[in-house]
mmCIF file of C-alpha atoms in Angstrom:
data_model
loop_
_atom_site.group_PDB
_atom_site.id
_atom_site.type_symbol
_atom_site.label_atom_id
_atom_site.label_comp_id
_atom_site.label_asym_id
_atom_site.label_seq_id
_atom_site.Cartn_x
_atom_site.Cartn_y
_atom_site.Cartn_z
ATOM 1 C CA MET A 1 47.534 4.677 -72.342
ATOM 2 C CA THR A 2 49.573 3.143 -69.487
ATOM 3 C CA LYS A 3 48.142 1.425 -66.487
ATOM 4 C CA LYS A 4 48.834 4.161 -64.129
ATOM 5 C CA GLN A 5 47.156 6.576 -66.673
ATOM 6 C CA ARG A 6 44.327 4.342 -66.970
ATOM 7 C CA ALA A 7 44.092 4.138 -63.214
ATOM 8 C CA LEU A 8 43.972 7.799 -62.646
ATOM 9 C CA GLU A 9 41.429 8.129 -65.212
ATOM 10 C CA ILE A 10 39.257 5.538 -63.869
ATOM 11 C CA ILE A 11 39.599 6.877 -60.048
ATOM 12 C CA GLU A 12 38.504 10.374 -61.243
ATOM 13 C CA ARG A 13 35.769 9.024 -63.241
ATOM 14 C CA LEU A 14 34.352 6.889 -60.370
ATOM 15 C CA LYS A 15 34.592 9.847 -57.993
ATOM 16 C CA LYS A 16 32.317 11.608 -60.013
ATOM 17 C CA GLU A 17 29.961 8.598 -60.452
ATOM 18 C CA TYR A 18 29.809 7.722 -56.712
ATOM 19 C CA PRO A 19 30.986 10.794 -54.655
ATOM 20 C CA ASP A 20 29.676 9.505 -51.324
ATOM 21 C CA ALA A 21 30.668 5.819 -51.682
ATOM 22 C CA GLY A 22 31.791 4.311 -48.109
ATOM 23 C CA CYS A 23 32.097 1.187 -46.401
ATOM 24 C CA THR A 24 28.814 -0.818 -46.913
ATOM 25 C CA LEU A 25 29.166 -2.436 -43.574
ATOM 26 C CA ASP A 26 27.414 -0.478 -40.705
ATOM 27 C CA TYR A 27 29.663 0.317 -37.481
ATOM 28 C CA ASP A 28 29.886 3.029 -35.330
ATOM 29 C CA GLN A 29 33.087 1.959 -33.378
ATOM 30 C CA ALA A 30 36.124 0.255 -34.802
ATOM 31 C CA TRP A 31 35.922 -3.042 -33.210
ATOM 32 C CA LYS A 32 32.382 -3.681 -34.482
ATOM 33 C CA LEU A 33 33.915 -3.153 -38.119
ATOM 34 C CA LEU A 34 36.316 -6.043 -36.990
ATOM 35 C CA VAL A 35 33.380 -8.260 -36.204
ATOM 36 C CA SER A 36 31.506 -7.302 -39.221
ATOM 37 C CA VAL A 37 34.070 -7.964 -41.728
ATOM 38 C CA ARG A 38 34.795 -11.461 -40.199
ATOM 39 C CA LEU A 39 30.998 -12.250 -40.625
ATOM 40 C CA ALA A 40 31.010 -10.925 -44.162
ATOM 41 C CA ALA A 41 32.968 -13.869 -45.560
ATOM 42 C CA GLN A 42 30.661 -15.555 -48.066
ATOM 43 C CA CYS A 43 27.814 -13.515 -46.721
ATOM 44 C CA THR A 44 26.355 -10.394 -47.917
ATOM 45 C CA ASP A 45 27.086 -6.820 -45.942
ATOM 46 C CA ALA A 46 23.248 -6.283 -45.947
ATOM 47 C CA ARG A 47 22.637 -9.493 -44.038
ATOM 48 C CA VAL A 48 25.743 -8.814 -41.769
ATOM 49 C CA ASN A 49 24.130 -5.520 -40.972
ATOM 50 C CA VAL A 50 20.987 -7.063 -39.593
ATOM 51 C CA VAL A 51 22.718 -9.890 -37.907
ATOM 52 C CA VAL A 52 25.156 -7.821 -35.857
ATOM 53 C CA GLU A 53 22.175 -5.672 -34.451
ATOM 54 C CA LYS A 54 21.218 -8.628 -32.334
ATOM 55 C CA LEU A 55 24.754 -9.454 -31.526
ATOM 56 C CA TYR A 56 25.445 -6.023 -30.074
ATOM 57 C CA GLU A 57 22.051 -5.735 -28.430
ATOM 58 C CA LYS A 58 23.327 -8.657 -26.374
ATOM 59 C CA TYR A 59 26.885 -8.008 -26.133
ATOM 60 C CA PRO A 60 27.338 -4.162 -26.508
ATOM 61 C CA ASP A 61 31.151 -3.947 -25.967
ATOM 62 C CA VAL A 62 34.447 -5.601 -26.432
ATOM 63 C CA GLU A 63 34.515 -6.998 -22.858
ATOM 64 C CA ALA A 64 30.976 -8.355 -22.930
ATOM 65 C CA LEU A 65 31.461 -10.347 -26.161
ATOM 66 C CA ALA A 66 35.011 -11.332 -24.991
ATOM 67 C CA GLU A 67 33.274 -13.200 -22.032
ATOM 68 C CA ALA A 68 30.245 -14.364 -24.074
ATOM 69 C CA PRO A 69 29.971 -18.247 -24.505
ATOM 70 C CA MET A 70 31.048 -19.119 -28.121
ATOM 71 C CA GLU A 71 28.134 -20.933 -28.439
ATOM 72 C CA ALA A 72 25.848 -18.141 -27.895
ATOM 73 C CA ILE A 73 27.774 -16.024 -30.418
ATOM 74 C CA GLU A 74 27.569 -19.034 -32.852
ATOM 75 C CA GLU A 75 23.800 -18.876 -32.326
ATOM 76 C CA ILE A 76 23.435 -15.490 -33.243
ATOM 77 C CA VAL A 77 25.837 -15.130 -36.160
ATOM 78 C CA ARG A 78 24.656 -18.445 -37.796
ATOM 79 C CA PRO A 79 22.579 -16.852 -40.404
ATOM 80 C CA CYS A 80 25.793 -15.331 -41.828
ATOM 81 C CA GLY A 81 27.123 -18.847 -42.512
ATOM 82 C CA LEU A 82 30.118 -20.693 -41.258
ATOM 83 C CA GLY A 83 28.747 -19.927 -37.708
ATOM 84 C CA LYS A 84 31.098 -22.074 -35.899
ATOM 85 C CA SER A 85 34.388 -21.093 -37.311
ATOM 86 C CA LYS A 86 33.125 -17.077 -37.299
ATOM 87 C CA ALA A 87 32.351 -17.353 -33.644
ATOM 88 C CA ARG A 88 35.410 -19.105 -32.649
ATOM 89 C CA ASP A 89 37.593 -16.253 -34.322
ATOM 90 C CA ILE A 90 35.229 -13.445 -32.929
ATOM 91 C CA SER A 91 35.398 -14.771 -29.515
ATOM 92 C CA ALA A 92 39.304 -15.170 -29.708
ATOM 93 C CA CYS A 93 39.799 -11.846 -31.241
ATOM 94 C CA MET A 94 37.620 -9.924 -28.703
ATOM 95 C CA LYS A 95 39.682 -11.736 -25.934
ATOM 96 C CA ILE A 96 43.038 -10.405 -27.336
ATOM 97 C CA LEU A 97 41.503 -6.813 -27.717
ATOM 98 C CA LYS A 98 40.425 -6.965 -24.167
ATOM 99 C CA ASP A 99 43.561 -8.524 -22.705
ATOM 100 C CA GLU A 100 46.353 -7.044 -24.854
ATOM 101 C CA TYR A 101 44.823 -3.605 -26.249
ATOM 102 C CA GLY A 102 42.824 -2.269 -23.813
ATOM 103 C CA GLY A 103 39.458 -2.975 -25.740
ATOM 104 C CA ASN A 104 40.951 -0.939 -28.718
ATOM 105 C CA ILE A 105 42.074 -2.294 -32.104
ATOM 106 C CA PRO A 106 46.083 -2.106 -33.045
ATOM 107 C CA LYS A 107 46.927 0.741 -35.386
ATOM 108 C CA ASP A 108 49.420 -1.488 -37.190
ATOM 109 C CA PHE A 109 48.884 -3.757 -40.094
ATOM 110 C CA ASP A 110 50.946 -6.559 -38.988
ATOM 111 C CA ALA A 111 49.487 -6.672 -35.476
ATOM 112 C CA LEU A 112 45.969 -6.784 -37.096
ATOM 113 C CA LEU A 113 46.983 -9.587 -39.412
ATOM 114 C CA LYS A 114 47.950 -11.547 -36.163
ATOM 115 C CA LEU A 115 44.240 -11.364 -34.800
ATOM 116 C CA PRO A 116 42.174 -14.448 -35.487
ATOM 117 C CA GLY A 117 40.276 -14.339 -38.641
ATOM 118 C CA VAL A 118 42.012 -11.199 -39.821
ATOM 119 C CA GLY A 119 43.488 -11.570 -43.281
ATOM 120 C CA ARG A 120 44.986 -8.811 -45.548
ATOM 121 C CA LYS A 121 41.745 -7.739 -46.731
ATOM 122 C CA SER A 122 40.242 -7.194 -43.459
ATOM 123 C CA ALA A 123 43.406 -5.647 -42.124
ATOM 124 C CA ASN A 124 43.498 -3.135 -45.334
ATOM 125 C CA LEU A 125 39.729 -2.179 -44.725
ATOM 126 C CA ILE A 126 40.552 -1.329 -41.100
ATOM 127 C CA MET A 127 43.360 0.647 -41.889
ATOM 128 C CA GLY A 128 41.663 2.807 -44.471
ATOM 129 C CA ASP A 129 38.322 3.323 -42.902
ATOM 130 C CA VAL A 130 39.301 3.518 -39.217
ATOM 131 C CA PHE A 131 42.780 4.922 -39.185
ATOM 132 C CA GLY A 132 42.545 6.854 -42.579
ATOM 133 C CA GLU A 133 45.837 5.182 -43.616
ATOM 134 C CA PRO A 134 46.672 4.194 -47.430
ATOM 135 C CA ALA A 135 44.773 0.901 -47.927
ATOM 136 C CA ILE A 136 43.596 -1.475 -51.037
ATOM 137 C CA VAL A 137 40.948 -3.742 -50.182
ATOM 138 C CA THR A 138 41.013 -6.711 -52.795
ATOM 139 C CA ASP A 139 37.580 -8.181 -52.207
ATOM 140 C CA THR A 140 35.771 -9.942 -55.119
ATOM 141 C CA HIS A 141 34.505 -6.773 -56.699
ATOM 142 C CA CYS A 142 38.114 -5.430 -56.545
ATOM 143 C CA ILE A 143 39.699 -8.272 -58.224
ATOM 144 C CA ARG A 144 36.952 -8.924 -60.833
ATOM 145 C CA LEU A 145 36.691 -5.249 -61.943
ATOM 146 C CA THR A 146 40.444 -4.385 -62.085
ATOM 147 C CA ASN A 147 40.963 -7.298 -64.239
ATOM 148 C CA ARG A 148 38.187 -6.247 -66.790
ATOM 149 C CA MET A 149 39.351 -2.604 -66.584
ATOM 150 C CA GLY A 150 43.030 -3.785 -67.512
ATOM 151 C CA LEU A 151 44.664 -2.603 -64.314
ATOM 152 C CA VAL A 152 45.779 -6.138 -63.686
ATOM 153 C CA ASP A 153 46.391 -9.027 -66.110
ATOM 154 C CA GLY A 154 44.492 -12.041 -65.449
ATOM 155 C CA ILE A 155 45.298 -11.963 -61.849
ATOM 156 C CA LYS A 156 43.034 -13.648 -59.153
ATOM 157 C CA GLU A 157 45.015 -14.129 -56.065
ATOM 158 C CA PRO A 158 44.082 -11.193 -53.643
ATOM 159 C CA LYS A 159 47.416 -10.607 -52.292
ATOM 160 C CA LYS A 160 49.174 -10.406 -55.969
ATOM 161 C CA VAL A 161 46.212 -7.971 -57.102
ATOM 162 C CA GLU A 162 46.855 -5.872 -53.992
ATOM 163 C CA MET A 163 50.624 -5.644 -54.760
ATOM 164 C CA ALA A 164 49.955 -5.019 -58.460
ATOM 165 C CA LEU A 165 47.425 -2.164 -57.746
ATOM 166 C CA TRP A 166 49.770 -0.742 -55.123
ATOM 167 C CA LYS A 167 52.034 0.141 -58.057
ATOM 168 C CA ILE A 168 49.551 2.095 -60.022
ATOM 169 C CA ILE A 169 47.075 3.515 -57.472
ATOM 170 C CA PRO A 170 47.865 6.657 -55.374
ATOM 171 C CA PRO A 171 48.242 5.468 -51.754
ATOM 172 C CA GLU A 172 45.459 8.242 -50.742
ATOM 173 C CA GLU A 173 43.228 7.027 -53.052
ATOM 174 C CA GLY A 174 43.120 3.316 -52.639
ATOM 175 C CA SER A 175 40.566 2.890 -49.855
ATOM 176 C CA ASP A 176 37.895 5.015 -51.597
ATOM 177 C CA PHE A 177 38.713 3.843 -54.953
ATOM 178 C CA CYS A 178 38.065 0.060 -53.590
ATOM 179 C CA HIS A 179 34.657 1.231 -51.999
ATOM 180 C CA ARG A 180 33.661 2.513 -55.356
ATOM 181 C CA LEU A 181 34.207 -0.508 -57.203
ATOM 182 C CA VAL A 182 31.984 -2.310 -54.804
ATOM 183 C CA TYR A 183 29.238 0.316 -55.698
ATOM 184 C CA HIS A 184 30.123 -0.001 -59.510
ATOM 185 C CA GLY A 185 30.266 -3.654 -59.295
ATOM 186 C CA ARG A 186 26.756 -4.112 -58.017
ATOM 187 C CA ASP A 187 25.124 -1.364 -60.048
ATOM 188 C CA VAL A 188 26.759 -1.536 -63.310
ATOM 189 C CA CYS A 189 29.659 -3.983 -63.705
ATOM 190 C CA THR A 190 27.811 -6.898 -62.396
ATOM 191 C CA ALA A 191 28.807 -10.480 -62.135
ATOM 192 C CA ARG A 192 25.563 -12.529 -62.113
ATOM 193 C CA THR A 193 24.224 -10.731 -65.327
ATOM 194 C CA LYS A 194 25.988 -9.364 -68.514
ATOM 195 C CA PRO A 195 27.521 -5.999 -67.434
ATOM 196 C CA PHE A 196 25.479 -2.845 -68.337
ATOM 197 C CA CYS A 197 28.341 -1.490 -70.418
ATOM 198 C CA ASP A 198 25.799 0.740 -72.106
ATOM 199 C CA ARG A 199 25.519 3.047 -69.060
ATOM 200 C CA CYS A 200 29.072 2.289 -67.833
ATOM 201 C CA CYS A 201 31.118 5.706 -67.153
ATOM 202 C CA LEU A 202 34.232 3.639 -68.068
ATOM 203 C CA GLU A 203 32.968 2.215 -71.441
ATOM 204 C CA ASP A 204 35.498 4.144 -73.766
ATOM 205 C CA ILE A 205 38.407 3.123 -71.792
ATOM 206 C CA CYS A 206 37.589 -0.375 -70.189
ATOM 207 C CA LYS A 207 39.996 -3.210 -71.559
ATOM 208 C CA ILE A 208 37.189 -5.673 -71.830
ATOM 209 C CA PRO A 209 33.898 -4.170 -72.538
ATOM 210 C CA GLY A 210 30.785 -6.196 -73.284
#
C-alpha cells in the first residue's frame, strides 16, 4: 500500500467514525477564530472557549478590541498562559484588521501570515474553516498521528509535515481530515496513555500499532 493509498483509506474510515467533526474552538465570526487560535497555543481549546466569553463580553467587535488597553486584554486572557505575548499579538492584530481590512480578515494565506501571532497552522485553519479553501493544519495531533499511521516518516517539524501531507491528501479533504485527527487523537490514539488500538478503526492499516 502506497502512502497515498493509505491516506485515502484513512480519510474514508475517519469520515465514518467522526462524520460531524469540526473545529473545537467556538466562534461565530471570523475574527474570533483568529483570537481563539492565538490563545490556544499551549492551552486547551476547552479553556480558550471559556476565556473568550469574558473577552467578547467586554470587547464585542474588532474595533472595541483594537482600542482596548493591552493590560486589560492580558488580565482576561491570562488563564490561557503566556498572557503578555498573547495580549500583545491580539491587540496588534485587531488594530491591523481595523485599520487595513475594514474589520475583516484577509482571504489570502500570505497576508494572514503577516498578522501578529499568526503562523502556518493558524493561517491554514482560517483558510479552511472560514473560507473553505484547501488547508492542512499541522497541530500536535496531526503531527503525532500521521507519523504513527505511516503517512510521514519521523518528521516533527510542522511545515515539513504539512508539505509531505499536501503530496498525498486530496486538497478538498485536508481541512476536515485534520479536524478528525484531533478527535481521534483525543478519543483513541491518545498521547498521555497507551493508545486504545483494540477499538481503533485503523488498527489493521496503522503503521505502528500498539
